[in-house]
GROMACS .gro file of C-alpha atoms in nm:
model
  135
    1UNK     CA    1   1.755  -0.465   0.864
    2UNK     CA    2   1.471  -0.434   0.661
    3UNK     CA    3   1.352  -0.072   0.658
    4UNK     CA    4   1.022   0.057   0.488
    5UNK     CA    5   0.991   0.460   0.402
    6UNK     CA    6   0.713   0.617   0.295
    7UNK     CA    7   0.706   0.970   0.140
    8UNK     CA    8   0.480   1.198  -0.074
    9UNK     CA    9   0.241   1.313   0.162
   10UNK     CA   10   0.138   1.656   0.215
   11UNK     CA   11  -0.164   1.881   0.257
   12UNK     CA   12  -0.381   1.923  -0.048
   13UNK     CA   13  -0.744   2.070  -0.122
   14UNK     CA   14  -1.020   1.854  -0.197
   15UNK     CA   15  -0.993   1.742  -0.581
   16UNK     CA   16  -0.654   1.764  -0.549
   17UNK     CA   17  -0.389   1.491  -0.595
   18UNK     CA   18  -0.071   1.328  -0.456
   19UNK     CA   19   0.179   1.048  -0.518
   20UNK     CA   20   0.316   0.852  -0.278
   21UNK     CA   21   0.613   0.654  -0.272
   22UNK     CA   22   0.722   0.369  -0.070
   23UNK     CA   23   1.092   0.214  -0.043
   24UNK     CA   24   1.231  -0.098   0.089
   25UNK     CA   25   1.589  -0.184   0.205
   26UNK     CA   26   1.735  -0.497   0.303
   27UNK     CA   27   1.498  -0.746   0.084
   28UNK     CA   28   1.662  -0.973  -0.123
   29UNK     CA   29   1.650  -0.963  -0.503
   30UNK     CA   30   1.383  -1.195  -0.616
   31UNK     CA   31   1.092  -1.372  -0.435
   32UNK     CA   32   0.841  -1.632  -0.589
   33UNK     CA   33   0.571  -1.388  -0.447
   34UNK     CA   34   0.505  -1.070  -0.303
   35UNK     CA   35   0.225  -0.907  -0.138
   36UNK     CA   36   0.190  -0.537  -0.066
   37UNK     CA   37  -0.013  -0.290   0.005
   38UNK     CA   38  -0.104   0.085   0.117
   39UNK     CA   39  -0.301   0.089   0.438
   40UNK     CA   40  -0.415   0.425   0.635
   41UNK     CA   41  -0.534   0.535   0.962
   42UNK     CA   42  -0.702   0.834   1.075
   43UNK     CA   43  -0.678   0.924   1.477
   44UNK     CA   44  -0.973   0.731   1.669
   45UNK     CA   45  -1.007   0.489   1.406
   46UNK     CA   46  -0.871   0.123   1.298
   47UNK     CA   47  -0.623   0.090   1.021
   48UNK     CA   48  -0.758   0.008   0.696
   49UNK     CA   49  -0.667  -0.133   0.364
   50UNK     CA   50  -0.668   0.115   0.118
   51UNK     CA   51  -0.561  -0.122  -0.178
   52UNK     CA   52  -0.354  -0.445  -0.193
   53UNK     CA   53  -0.169  -0.631  -0.480
   54UNK     CA   54  -0.075  -0.964  -0.521
   55UNK     CA   55   0.268  -1.065  -0.735
   56UNK     CA   56   0.296  -1.425  -0.848
   57UNK     CA   57   0.491  -1.607  -1.082
   58UNK     CA   58   0.518  -1.456  -1.439
   59UNK     CA   59   0.424  -1.117  -1.275
   60UNK     CA   60   0.079  -1.208  -1.282
   61UNK     CA   61  -0.075  -0.943  -1.062
   62UNK     CA   62  -0.416  -0.915  -0.868
   63UNK     CA   63  -0.501  -0.578  -0.716
   64UNK     CA   64  -0.792  -0.517  -0.477
   65UNK     CA   65  -0.912  -0.129  -0.367
   66UNK     CA   66  -1.117  -0.063  -0.112
   67UNK     CA   67  -1.466   0.080  -0.226
   68UNK     CA   68  -1.413   0.413  -0.063
   69UNK     CA   69  -1.118   0.478  -0.314
   70UNK     CA   70  -1.158   0.297  -0.634
   71UNK     CA   71  -1.169   0.505  -0.936
   72UNK     CA   72  -0.970   0.773  -0.768
   73UNK     CA   73  -0.623   0.585  -0.659
   74UNK     CA   74  -0.404   0.395  -0.854
   75UNK     CA   75  -0.136   0.128  -0.742
   76UNK     CA   76   0.191   0.097  -0.907
   77UNK     CA   77   0.494  -0.108  -0.827
   78UNK     CA   78   0.841  -0.200  -0.932
   79UNK     CA   79   0.825  -0.554  -0.746
   80UNK     CA   80   1.217  -0.604  -0.831
   81UNK     CA   81   1.337  -0.264  -0.661
   82UNK     CA   82   1.085  -0.300  -0.422
   83UNK     CA   83   0.912   0.008  -0.492
   84UNK     CA   84   0.537   0.084  -0.432
   85UNK     CA   85   0.336   0.386  -0.539
   86UNK     CA   86   0.019   0.510  -0.469
   87UNK     CA   87  -0.144   0.768  -0.688
   88UNK     CA   88  -0.424   0.968  -0.516
   89UNK     CA   89  -0.659   1.177  -0.710
   90UNK     CA   90  -0.980   1.352  -0.605
   91UNK     CA   91  -0.893   1.356  -0.287
   92UNK     CA   92  -1.183   1.403  -0.023
   93UNK     CA   93  -1.157   1.538   0.302
   94UNK     CA   94  -1.219   1.174   0.442
   95UNK     CA   95  -0.890   1.062   0.285
   96UNK     CA   96  -0.754   1.248   0.575
   97UNK     CA   97  -0.514   0.990   0.712
   98UNK     CA   98  -0.158   0.840   0.796
   99UNK     CA   99  -0.068   0.598   0.486
  100UNK     CA  100   0.127   0.314   0.552
  101UNK     CA  101   0.302   0.089   0.310
  102UNK     CA  102   0.307  -0.277   0.399
  103UNK     CA  103   0.490  -0.573   0.208
  104UNK     CA  104   0.541  -0.933   0.255
  105UNK     CA  105   0.709  -1.232   0.088
  106UNK     CA  106   0.643  -1.541  -0.020
  107UNK     CA  107   0.294  -1.521   0.057
  108UNK     CA  108   0.063  -1.742  -0.084
  109UNK     CA  109  -0.229  -1.681  -0.332
  110UNK     CA  110  -0.499  -1.866  -0.080
  111UNK     CA  111  -0.362  -1.637   0.229
  112UNK     CA  112  -0.380  -1.343  -0.005
  113UNK     CA  113  -0.741  -1.377  -0.077
  114UNK     CA  114  -0.836  -1.473   0.257
  115UNK     CA  115  -0.687  -1.211   0.438
  116UNK     CA  116  -0.512  -0.937   0.244
  117UNK     CA  117  -0.675  -0.628   0.391
  118UNK     CA  118  -0.575  -0.770   0.755
  119UNK     CA  119  -0.268  -0.555   0.853
  120UNK     CA  120  -0.169  -0.842   1.038
  121UNK     CA  121  -0.075  -1.037   0.745
  122UNK     CA  122   0.237  -0.828   0.635
  123UNK     CA  123   0.552  -0.867   0.807
  124UNK     CA  124   0.712  -0.525   0.690
  125UNK     CA  125   0.580  -0.176   0.751
  126UNK     CA  126   0.698   0.194   0.741
  127UNK     CA  127   0.625   0.452   0.953
  128UNK     CA  128   0.368   0.666   0.754
  129UNK     CA  129   0.337   0.960   0.543
  130UNK     CA  130   0.054   1.199   0.639
  131UNK     CA  131  -0.194   1.331   0.363
  132UNK     CA  132  -0.405   1.612   0.499
  133UNK     CA  133  -0.724   1.671   0.272
  134UNK     CA  134  -0.872   1.997   0.372
  135UNK     CA  135  -1.040   2.367   0.257
   0.00000   0.00000   0.00000
């Protein structure tokens, strides 16, 4: 009964900003570790990782951004409430895609390091929110 829902997408001009939100329901209150991320997929292209994060014990966090978005996008989260956000700044036309939220629980750090950018590493997915950047 786990459900992931993304929101916040829309159409903007180059240089504009959006903030995406991801909510998760049906998950238990706490987990030892949490792996979460935002992926995107444009028509005719493979799904690619935008940014992923690992949250371990003591709220230790590791975040990994794709080179194409580093310095422009910022991820934030509320792991207890299973909320995930993505602030998109200085948007470019090449950012146009369907953006998906992915989450997993009890993920090992070694697995995260090895395959965090692999969409197959995540168990829970939303249906996506469309981001369109055009002039």
